[in-house]
Coordinates of C-alpha atoms and ligand atoms in Angstrom, one line a residue:
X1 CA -71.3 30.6 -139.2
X2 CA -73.9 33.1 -139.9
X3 CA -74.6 36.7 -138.5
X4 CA -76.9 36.0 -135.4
X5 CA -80.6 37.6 -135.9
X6 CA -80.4 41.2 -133.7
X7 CA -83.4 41.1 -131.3
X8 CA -84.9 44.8 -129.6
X9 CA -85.8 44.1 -126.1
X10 CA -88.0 47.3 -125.1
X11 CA -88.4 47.0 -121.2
X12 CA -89.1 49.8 -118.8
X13 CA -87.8 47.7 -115.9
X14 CA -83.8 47.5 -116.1
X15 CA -84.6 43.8 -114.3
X16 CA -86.3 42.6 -117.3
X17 CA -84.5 43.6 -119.6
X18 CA -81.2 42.0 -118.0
X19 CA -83.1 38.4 -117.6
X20 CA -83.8 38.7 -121.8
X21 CA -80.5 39.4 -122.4
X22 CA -79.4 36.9 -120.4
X23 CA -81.4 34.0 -122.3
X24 CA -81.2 35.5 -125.5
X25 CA -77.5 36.4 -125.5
X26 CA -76.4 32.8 -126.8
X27 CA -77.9 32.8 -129.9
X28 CA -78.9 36.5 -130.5
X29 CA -77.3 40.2 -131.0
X30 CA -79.3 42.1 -128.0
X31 CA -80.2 45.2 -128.2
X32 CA -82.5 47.3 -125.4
X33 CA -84.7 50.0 -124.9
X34 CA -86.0 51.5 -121.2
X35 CA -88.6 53.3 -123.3
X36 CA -91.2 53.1 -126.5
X37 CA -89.0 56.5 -127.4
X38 CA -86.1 54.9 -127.3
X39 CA -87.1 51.8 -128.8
X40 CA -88.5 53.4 -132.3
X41 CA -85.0 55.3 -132.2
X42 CA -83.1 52.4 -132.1
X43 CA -85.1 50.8 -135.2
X44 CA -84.6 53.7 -137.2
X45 CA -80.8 52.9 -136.8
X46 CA -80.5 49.3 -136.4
X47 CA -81.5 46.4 -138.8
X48 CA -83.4 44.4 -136.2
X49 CA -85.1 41.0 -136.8
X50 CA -87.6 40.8 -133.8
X51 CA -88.7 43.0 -130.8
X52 CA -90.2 42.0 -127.8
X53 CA -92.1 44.3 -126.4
X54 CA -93.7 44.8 -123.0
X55 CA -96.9 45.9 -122.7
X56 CA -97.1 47.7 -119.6
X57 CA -94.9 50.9 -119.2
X58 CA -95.3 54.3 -118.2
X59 CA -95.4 57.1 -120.7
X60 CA -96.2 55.1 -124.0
X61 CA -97.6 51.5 -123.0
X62 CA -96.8 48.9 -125.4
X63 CA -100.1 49.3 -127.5
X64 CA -98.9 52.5 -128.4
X65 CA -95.3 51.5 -129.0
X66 CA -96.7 49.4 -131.3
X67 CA -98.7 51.3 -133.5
X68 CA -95.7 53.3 -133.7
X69 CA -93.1 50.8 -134.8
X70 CA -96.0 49.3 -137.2
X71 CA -96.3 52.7 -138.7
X72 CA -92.6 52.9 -138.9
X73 CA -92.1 49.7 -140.4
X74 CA -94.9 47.4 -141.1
X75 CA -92.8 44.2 -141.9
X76 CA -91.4 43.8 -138.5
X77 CA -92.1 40.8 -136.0
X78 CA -92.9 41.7 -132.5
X79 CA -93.5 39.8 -129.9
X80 CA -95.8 41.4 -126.9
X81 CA -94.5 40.3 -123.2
X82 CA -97.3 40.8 -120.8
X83 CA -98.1 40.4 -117.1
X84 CA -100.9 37.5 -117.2
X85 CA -103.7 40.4 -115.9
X86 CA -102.6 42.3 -118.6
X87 CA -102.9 39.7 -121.2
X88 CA -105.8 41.1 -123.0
X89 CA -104.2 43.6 -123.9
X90 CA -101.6 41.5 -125.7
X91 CA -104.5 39.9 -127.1
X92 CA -105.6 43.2 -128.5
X93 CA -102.0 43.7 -129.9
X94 CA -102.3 41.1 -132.0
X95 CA -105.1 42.3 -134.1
X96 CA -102.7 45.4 -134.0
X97 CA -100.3 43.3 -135.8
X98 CA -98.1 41.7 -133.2
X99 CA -97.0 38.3 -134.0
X100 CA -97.5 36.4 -130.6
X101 CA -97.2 37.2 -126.9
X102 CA -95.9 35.5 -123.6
X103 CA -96.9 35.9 -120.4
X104 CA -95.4 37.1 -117.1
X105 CA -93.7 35.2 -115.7
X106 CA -92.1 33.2 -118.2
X107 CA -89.8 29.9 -118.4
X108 CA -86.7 30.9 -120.5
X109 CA -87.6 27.8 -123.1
X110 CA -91.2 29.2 -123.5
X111 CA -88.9 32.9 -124.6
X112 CA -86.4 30.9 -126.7
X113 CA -89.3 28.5 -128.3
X114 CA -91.5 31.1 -129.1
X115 CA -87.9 33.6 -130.5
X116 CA -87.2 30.9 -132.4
X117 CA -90.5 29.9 -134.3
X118 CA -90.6 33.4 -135.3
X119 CA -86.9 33.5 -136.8
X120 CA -87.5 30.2 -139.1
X121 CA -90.6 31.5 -140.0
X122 CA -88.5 34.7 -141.3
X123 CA -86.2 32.3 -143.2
X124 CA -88.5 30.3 -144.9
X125 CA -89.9 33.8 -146.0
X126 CA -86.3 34.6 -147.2
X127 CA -86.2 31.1 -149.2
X128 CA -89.4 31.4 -150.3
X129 CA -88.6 34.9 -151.9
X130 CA -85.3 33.7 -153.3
X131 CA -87.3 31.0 -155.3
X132 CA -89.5 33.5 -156.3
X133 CA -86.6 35.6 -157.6
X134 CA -85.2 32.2 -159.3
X135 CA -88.4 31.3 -161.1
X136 CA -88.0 35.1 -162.3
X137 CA -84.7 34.4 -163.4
X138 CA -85.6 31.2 -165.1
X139 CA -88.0 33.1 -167.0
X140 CA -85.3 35.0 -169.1
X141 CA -84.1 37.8 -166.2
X142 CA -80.5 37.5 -165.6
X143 CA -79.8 35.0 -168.2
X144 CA -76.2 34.7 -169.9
X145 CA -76.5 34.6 -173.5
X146 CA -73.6 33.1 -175.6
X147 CA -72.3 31.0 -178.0
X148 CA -68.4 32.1 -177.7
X149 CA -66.4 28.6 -177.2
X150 CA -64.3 30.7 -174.3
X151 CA -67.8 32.2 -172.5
X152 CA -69.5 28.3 -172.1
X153 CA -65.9 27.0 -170.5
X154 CA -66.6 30.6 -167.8
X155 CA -69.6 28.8 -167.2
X156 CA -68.4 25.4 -167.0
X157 CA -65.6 26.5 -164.8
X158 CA -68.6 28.7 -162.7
X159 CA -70.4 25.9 -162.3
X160 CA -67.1 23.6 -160.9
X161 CA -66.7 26.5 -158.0
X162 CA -69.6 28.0 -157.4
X163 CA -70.4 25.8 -154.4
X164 CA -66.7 26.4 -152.9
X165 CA -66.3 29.5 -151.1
X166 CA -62.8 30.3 -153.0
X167 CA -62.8 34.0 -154.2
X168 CA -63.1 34.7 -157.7
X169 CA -61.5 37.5 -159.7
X170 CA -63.1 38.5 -162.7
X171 CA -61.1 40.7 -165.3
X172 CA -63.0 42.2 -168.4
X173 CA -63.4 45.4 -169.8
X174 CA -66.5 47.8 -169.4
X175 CA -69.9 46.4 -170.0
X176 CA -68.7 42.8 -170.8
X177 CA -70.9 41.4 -168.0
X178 CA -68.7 41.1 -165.0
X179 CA -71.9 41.7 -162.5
X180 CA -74.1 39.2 -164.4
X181 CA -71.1 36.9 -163.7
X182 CA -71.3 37.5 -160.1
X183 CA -74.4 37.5 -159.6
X184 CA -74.8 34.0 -161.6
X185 CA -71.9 32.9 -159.3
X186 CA -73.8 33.7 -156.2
X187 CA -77.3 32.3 -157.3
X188 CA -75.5 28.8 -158.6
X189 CA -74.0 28.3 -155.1
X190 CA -74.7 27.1 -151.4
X191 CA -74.8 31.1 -150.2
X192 CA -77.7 31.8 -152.9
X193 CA -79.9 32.1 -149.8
X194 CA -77.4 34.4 -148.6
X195 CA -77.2 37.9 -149.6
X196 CA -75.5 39.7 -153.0
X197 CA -73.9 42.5 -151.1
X198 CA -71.9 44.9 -153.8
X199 CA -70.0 47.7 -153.0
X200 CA -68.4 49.7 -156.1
X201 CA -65.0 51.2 -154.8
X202 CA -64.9 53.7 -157.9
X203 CA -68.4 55.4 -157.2
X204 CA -67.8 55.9 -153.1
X205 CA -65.7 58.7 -151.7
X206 CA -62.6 57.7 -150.4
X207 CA -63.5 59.1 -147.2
X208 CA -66.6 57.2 -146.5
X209 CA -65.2 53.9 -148.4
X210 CA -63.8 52.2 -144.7
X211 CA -67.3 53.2 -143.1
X212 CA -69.2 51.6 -146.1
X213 CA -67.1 48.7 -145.9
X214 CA -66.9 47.9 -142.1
X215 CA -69.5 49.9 -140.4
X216 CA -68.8 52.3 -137.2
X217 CA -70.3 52.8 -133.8
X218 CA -72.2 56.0 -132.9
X219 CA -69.3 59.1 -132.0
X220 CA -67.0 57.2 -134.3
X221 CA -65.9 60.5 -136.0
X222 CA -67.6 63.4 -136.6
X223 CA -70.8 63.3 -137.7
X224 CA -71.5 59.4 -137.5
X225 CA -74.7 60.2 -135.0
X226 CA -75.5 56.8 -135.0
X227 CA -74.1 53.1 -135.3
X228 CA -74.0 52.0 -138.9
X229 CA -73.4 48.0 -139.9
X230 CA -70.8 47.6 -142.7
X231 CA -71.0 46.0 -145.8
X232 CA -69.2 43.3 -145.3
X233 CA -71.1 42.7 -142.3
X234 CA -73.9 42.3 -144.5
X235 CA -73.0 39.9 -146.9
X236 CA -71.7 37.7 -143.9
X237 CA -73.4 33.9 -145.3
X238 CA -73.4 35.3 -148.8
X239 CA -71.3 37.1 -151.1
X240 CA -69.4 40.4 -151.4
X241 CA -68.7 42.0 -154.8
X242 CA -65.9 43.9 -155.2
X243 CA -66.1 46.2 -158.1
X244 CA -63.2 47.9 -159.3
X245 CA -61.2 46.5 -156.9
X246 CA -58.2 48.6 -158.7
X247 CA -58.9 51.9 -157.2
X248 CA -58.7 50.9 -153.5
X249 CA -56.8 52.7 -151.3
X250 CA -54.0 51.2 -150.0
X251 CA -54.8 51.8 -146.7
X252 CA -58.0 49.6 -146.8
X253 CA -56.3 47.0 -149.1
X254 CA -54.0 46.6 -145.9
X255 CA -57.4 46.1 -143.9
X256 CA -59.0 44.2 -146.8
X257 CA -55.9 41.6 -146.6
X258 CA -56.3 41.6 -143.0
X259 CA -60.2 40.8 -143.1
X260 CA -59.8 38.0 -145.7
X261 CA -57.0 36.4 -143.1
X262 CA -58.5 36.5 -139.9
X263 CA -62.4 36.7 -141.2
X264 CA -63.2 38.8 -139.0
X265 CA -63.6 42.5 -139.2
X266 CA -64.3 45.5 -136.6
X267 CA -66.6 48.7 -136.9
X268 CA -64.8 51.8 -136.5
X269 CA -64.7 53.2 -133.3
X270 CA -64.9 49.6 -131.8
X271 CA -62.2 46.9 -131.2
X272 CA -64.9 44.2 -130.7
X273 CA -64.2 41.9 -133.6
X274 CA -66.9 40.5 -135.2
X275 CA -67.0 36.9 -137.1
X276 CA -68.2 37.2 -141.0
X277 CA -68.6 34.7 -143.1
X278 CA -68.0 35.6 -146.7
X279 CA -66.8 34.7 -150.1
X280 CA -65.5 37.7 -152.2
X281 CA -65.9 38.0 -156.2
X282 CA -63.8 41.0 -157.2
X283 CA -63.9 42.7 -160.3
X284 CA -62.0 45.0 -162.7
X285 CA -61.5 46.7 -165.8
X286 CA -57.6 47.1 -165.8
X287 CA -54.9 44.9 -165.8
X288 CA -54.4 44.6 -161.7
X289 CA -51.0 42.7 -162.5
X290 CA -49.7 45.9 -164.0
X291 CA -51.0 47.5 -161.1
X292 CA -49.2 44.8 -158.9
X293 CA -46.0 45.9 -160.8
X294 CA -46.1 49.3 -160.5
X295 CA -46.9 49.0 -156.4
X296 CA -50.5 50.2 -156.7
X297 CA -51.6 47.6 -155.5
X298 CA -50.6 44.9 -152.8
X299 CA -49.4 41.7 -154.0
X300 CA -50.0 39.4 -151.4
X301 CA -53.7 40.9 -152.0
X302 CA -53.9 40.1 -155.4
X303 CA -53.0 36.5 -154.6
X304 CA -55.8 36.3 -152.0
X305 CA -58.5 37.6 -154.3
X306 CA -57.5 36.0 -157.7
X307 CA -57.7 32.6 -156.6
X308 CA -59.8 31.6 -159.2
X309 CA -59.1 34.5 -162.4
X310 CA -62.4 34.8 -164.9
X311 CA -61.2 36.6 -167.8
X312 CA -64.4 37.6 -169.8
X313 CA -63.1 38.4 -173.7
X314 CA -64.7 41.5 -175.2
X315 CA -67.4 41.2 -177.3
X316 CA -65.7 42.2 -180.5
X317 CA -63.2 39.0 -179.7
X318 CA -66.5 36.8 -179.9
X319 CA -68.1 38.3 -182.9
X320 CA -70.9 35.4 -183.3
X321 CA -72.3 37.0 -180.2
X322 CA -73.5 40.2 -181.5
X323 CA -76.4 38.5 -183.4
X324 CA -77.2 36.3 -180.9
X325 CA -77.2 39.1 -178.2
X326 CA -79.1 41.3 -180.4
X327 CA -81.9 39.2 -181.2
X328 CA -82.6 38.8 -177.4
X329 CA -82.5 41.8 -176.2
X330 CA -85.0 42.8 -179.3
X331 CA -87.0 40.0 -177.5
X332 CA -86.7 42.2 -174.4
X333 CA -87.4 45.0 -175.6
X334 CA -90.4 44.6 -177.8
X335 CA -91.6 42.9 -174.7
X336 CA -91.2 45.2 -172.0
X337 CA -92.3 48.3 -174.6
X338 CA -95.2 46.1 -175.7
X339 CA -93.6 46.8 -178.9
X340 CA -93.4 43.6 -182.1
X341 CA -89.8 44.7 -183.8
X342 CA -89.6 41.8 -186.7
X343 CA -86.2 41.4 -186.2
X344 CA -83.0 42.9 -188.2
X345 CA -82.4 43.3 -191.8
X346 CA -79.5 41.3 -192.9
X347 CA -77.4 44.2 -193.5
X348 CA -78.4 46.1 -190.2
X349 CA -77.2 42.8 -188.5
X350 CA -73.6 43.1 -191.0
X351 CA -73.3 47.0 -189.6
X352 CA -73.8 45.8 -185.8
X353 CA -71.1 42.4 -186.9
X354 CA -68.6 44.5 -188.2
X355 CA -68.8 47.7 -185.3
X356 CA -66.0 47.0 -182.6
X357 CA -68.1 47.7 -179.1
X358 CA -66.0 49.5 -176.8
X359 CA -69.1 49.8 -174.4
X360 CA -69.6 45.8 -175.1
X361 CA -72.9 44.3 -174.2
X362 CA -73.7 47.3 -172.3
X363 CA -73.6 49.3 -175.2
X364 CA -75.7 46.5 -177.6
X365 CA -78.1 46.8 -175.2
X366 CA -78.9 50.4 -174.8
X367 CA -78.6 50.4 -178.8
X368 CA -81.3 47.9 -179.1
X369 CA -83.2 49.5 -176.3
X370 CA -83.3 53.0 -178.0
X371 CA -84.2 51.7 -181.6
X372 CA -87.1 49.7 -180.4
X373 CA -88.3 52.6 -178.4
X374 CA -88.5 54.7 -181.0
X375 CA -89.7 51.9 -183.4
X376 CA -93.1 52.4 -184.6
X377 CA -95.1 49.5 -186.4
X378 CA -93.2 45.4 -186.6
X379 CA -90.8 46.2 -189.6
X380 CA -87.6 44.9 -189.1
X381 CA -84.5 46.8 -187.9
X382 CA -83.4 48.8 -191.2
X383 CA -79.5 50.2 -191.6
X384 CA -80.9 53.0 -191.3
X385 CA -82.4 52.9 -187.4
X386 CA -78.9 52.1 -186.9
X387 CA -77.3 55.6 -185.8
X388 CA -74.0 56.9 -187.8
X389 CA -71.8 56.3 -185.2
X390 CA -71.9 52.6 -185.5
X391 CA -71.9 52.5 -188.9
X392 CA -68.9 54.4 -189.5
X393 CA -66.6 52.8 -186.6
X394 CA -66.1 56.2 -185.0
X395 CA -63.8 55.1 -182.4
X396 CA -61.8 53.0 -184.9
X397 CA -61.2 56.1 -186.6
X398 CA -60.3 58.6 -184.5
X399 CA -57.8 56.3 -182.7
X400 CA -56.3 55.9 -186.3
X401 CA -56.4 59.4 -187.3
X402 CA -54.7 60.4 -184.2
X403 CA -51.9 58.3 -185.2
X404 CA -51.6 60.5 -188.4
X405 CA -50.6 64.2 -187.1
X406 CA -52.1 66.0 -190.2
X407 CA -53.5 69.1 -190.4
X408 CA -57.7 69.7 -189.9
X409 CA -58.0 69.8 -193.8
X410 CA -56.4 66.5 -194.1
X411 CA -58.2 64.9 -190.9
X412 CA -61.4 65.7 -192.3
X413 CA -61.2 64.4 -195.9
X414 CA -59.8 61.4 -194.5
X415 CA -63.2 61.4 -192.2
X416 CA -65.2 61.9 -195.0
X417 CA -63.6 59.5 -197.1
X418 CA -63.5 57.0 -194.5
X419 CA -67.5 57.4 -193.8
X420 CA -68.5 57.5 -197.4
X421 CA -66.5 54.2 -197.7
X422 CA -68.0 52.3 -194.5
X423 CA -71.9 53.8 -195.6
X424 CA -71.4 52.1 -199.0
X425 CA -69.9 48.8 -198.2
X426 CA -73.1 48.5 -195.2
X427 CA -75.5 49.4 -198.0
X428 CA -73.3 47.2 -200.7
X429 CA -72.7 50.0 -203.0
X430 CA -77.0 51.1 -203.1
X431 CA -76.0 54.8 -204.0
X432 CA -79.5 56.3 -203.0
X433 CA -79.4 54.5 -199.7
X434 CA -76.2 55.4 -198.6
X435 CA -77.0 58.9 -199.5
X436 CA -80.2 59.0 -197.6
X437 CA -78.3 57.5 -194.6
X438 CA -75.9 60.1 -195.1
X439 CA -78.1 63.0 -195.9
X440 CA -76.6 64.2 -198.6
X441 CA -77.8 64.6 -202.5
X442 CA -77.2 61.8 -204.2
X443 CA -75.1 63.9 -206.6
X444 CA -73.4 65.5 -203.9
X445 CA -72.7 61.5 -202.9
X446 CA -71.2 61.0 -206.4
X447 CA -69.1 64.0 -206.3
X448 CA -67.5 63.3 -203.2
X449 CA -66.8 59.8 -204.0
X450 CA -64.9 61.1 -207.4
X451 CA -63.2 63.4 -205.2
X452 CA -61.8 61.0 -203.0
X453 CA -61.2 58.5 -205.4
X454 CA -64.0 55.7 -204.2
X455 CA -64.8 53.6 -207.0
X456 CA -68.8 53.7 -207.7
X457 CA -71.0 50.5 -208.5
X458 CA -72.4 50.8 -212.0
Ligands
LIG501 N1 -73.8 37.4 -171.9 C1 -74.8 38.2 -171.6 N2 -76.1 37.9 -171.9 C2 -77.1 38.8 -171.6 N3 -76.9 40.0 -171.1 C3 -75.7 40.4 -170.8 C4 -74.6 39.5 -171.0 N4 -73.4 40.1 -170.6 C5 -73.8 41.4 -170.1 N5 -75.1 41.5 -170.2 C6 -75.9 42.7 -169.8 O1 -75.1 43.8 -170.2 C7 -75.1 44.8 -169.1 C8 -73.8 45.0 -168.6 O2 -73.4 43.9 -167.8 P1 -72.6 44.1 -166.4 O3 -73.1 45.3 -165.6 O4 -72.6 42.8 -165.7 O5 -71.2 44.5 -167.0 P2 -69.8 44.9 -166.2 O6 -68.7 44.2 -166.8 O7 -70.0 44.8 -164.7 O8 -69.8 46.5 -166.7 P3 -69.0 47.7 -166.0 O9 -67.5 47.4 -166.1 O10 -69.4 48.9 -166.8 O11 -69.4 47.8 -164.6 C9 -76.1 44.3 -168.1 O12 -77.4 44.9 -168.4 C10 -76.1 42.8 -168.3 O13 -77.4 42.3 -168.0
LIG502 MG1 -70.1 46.4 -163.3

């Protein structure tokens, strides 16, 4: 059950237009225009898929309507409809860019054959652009990388219900590759043809969230001038992402519940359902049970959205990953900055190993990114292109000095101690790296490390 292709009838007779409708109404969304005014309004509104287009009207004739809409937006079909003594001047719209014309009068099969060639044509441009896109994605774009004996059974398991249309709830924590997931659950499918619609319910005001998600009609509310299709009317024959699902209000989880039931939804400011056709991945960074508990959020939601739970581990739970993720993304890097890194030292590899990623693979990459940007020449990756932060597990520590309620004196020796301990185990005990890293004399290293008790290689 797809959305139907919307078609712009633009007619100054209220006759004609009526007899388009008429035949087109079965398998097309309608939409008309008494004028070439009105007609180039409605586009910059409405998503359309095809206009028909008469060629004789007063005011603006269709020739100039259709420079206009070209101007506008040069992708469009239209179709030119034209009394037969008129019909060189549909000729003429064609090197104008129409796509075809009729003639005046018409059978109602010569309209539907000639609607319809036009509307495959546009989908085998659609499939022909998703294989494009998958050929890209073959070629490295998109790709999951792991090893982790948990991430290959996600993709095993993706792989077993991609093709169903069950929704999928995907837990992880920030940056662990929750989109890519999605996105990889969409493309494997039957819908891949079908759009990826996301919409991110942390990053939209909560005002605007029911609009974004189901659309409204012009003089909804205030200030919604004109009609405005939903997201979820979008992604009707694909798939909806749900990001941070947690943080919906509980008003639209009520409506969210309602949609998954019925499939259906209806724009604000209308009580015309309207079928859709989607599956929805959802995804989040907290524990929604928890949330369940507490009565944030609905239960017999939950249930509908988790039917198949992904849980994607954090990255410092599948250490053997951090090598493996590194050396790609140095791949992409150097290849996108034209740039020929040689790799990572062994003990720049350790530092990144032992670091504990709260950002995950996010953070890896953008790490990786910034050091081969500012990478001159094809050494390798030293310990020292890798910034402090990492190599003194910042976020470690402060987590564990917080626990200790000492006094600034105390905090900060223990910081010290703590970094000058981490920066010589990454260097294996090399005093005149570590102190270079550091930035620091190397007697002021030495000095330190007696005062803190750290035991110095000879
Ligand atoms: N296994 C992987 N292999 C390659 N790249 C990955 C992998 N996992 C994540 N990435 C990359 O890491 C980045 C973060 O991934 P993504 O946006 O999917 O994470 P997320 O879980 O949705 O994060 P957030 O919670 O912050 O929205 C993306 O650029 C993605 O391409
Ligand atoms: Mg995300």
């Amino acid at each position: 059950m797809e959305i139907k292709p919307t078609i712009l009838v633009v007619d100054d007779e209220a006759g004609a237009r009526e007899s388009l409708e008429v035949i087109l109404e079965d398998d097309y969304q309608v939409v008309s225009a008494g004028s070439g005014k009105e007609a180039l309004e409605v586009l910059r509104r409405t998503p359309v898929d095809l206009v028909l287009l008469d060629v004789n009207m007063p005011e603006m004739d269709g020739l100039a309507v259709l420079r206009r809409i070209k101007a506008q937006e040069e992708e469009i079909d239209v179709i030119m409809v034209s009394a037969l003594n008129l019909a060189r001047k549909a000729v003429d719209a064609i090197k104008l860019g129409a796509y075809d014309y009729i003639t005046k009068p018409y059978e109602p099969e010569d309209i539907l054959s000639t609607v319809a060639r036009v509307i495959n044509k546009q989908k085998l441009y659609k499939e022909l652009d998703y294989l494009r896109r998958e050929v890209e994605e073959s070629r490295g774009f998109d790709q999951i990388v792991s090893q982790d004996k948990t991430m290959l059974e996600i993709f095993q398991l993706i792989k077993k219900v991609a093709y169903a249309s069950t929704n999928i709830m995907i837990t992880g924590e920030s940056g662990t590759g929750k989109e890519l997931i999605a996105r990889s659950i969409h493309r494997q499918g039957n819908r891949r043809s079908g759009p990826f619609v996301a919409i991110n319910c942390a990053a939209i005001p909560s005002e605007l969230m029911e609009s974004e998600m189901f659309g409204h009609e012009k003089g909804a509310f205030t200030g919604a001038h004109t009609r405005t299709i939903g997201k979820f009317e979008h992604a009707s024959g694909g798939t909806l992402f749900l990001d941070e699902i947690s943080v919906l209000r509980s008003d639209l989880q009520a409506k969210l519940l309602r949609v998954l039931q019925e499939r259906e939804i209806e724009r604000i400011g209308s009580n015309r359902p309207i079928k859709v056709n989607i599956r929805v991945i959802s995804a989040t960074n907290t524990n929604l049970e928890d949330a369940v508990i507490n009565g944030k959020f609905r239960q017999d939601l939950y249930f509908r959205l988790n039917v198949v739970p992904i849980c994607i581990p954090p990255l410092r739970e599948r250490r053997e990953d951090i090598s493996l993720l590194a050396k790609y993304f140095l791949n992409r890097f150097n290849t996108a900055f034209n740039k020929k890194v040689q790799g990572f030292s062994e003990r720049a590899l350790e530092s990144l190993f032992r670091y504990h990623w709260p950002g995950n693979i996010r953070e890896l990459e953008n790490l990786v990114e910034r050091i081969v940007v500012l990478s001159a020449g094809e050494n390798p990756i030293e310990l020292e292109d890798i910034p402090l932060e990492i190599l003194i597990n910042a976020g470690e520590m402060v987590q564990e000095l917080e626990l200790k309620k000492t006094g600034l004196i105390k905090l900060r020796e223990a910081f010290e101690r703590r970094i000058i301990v981490n920066i010589l185990e990454a260097t294996e005990g090399n005093q005149t790296e570590a102190a270079k890293i550091l930035k620091v004399n190397r007697n002021t290293l030495i000095q330190k490390a007696k005062q803190f008790g750290i035991l110095l290689k000879k």
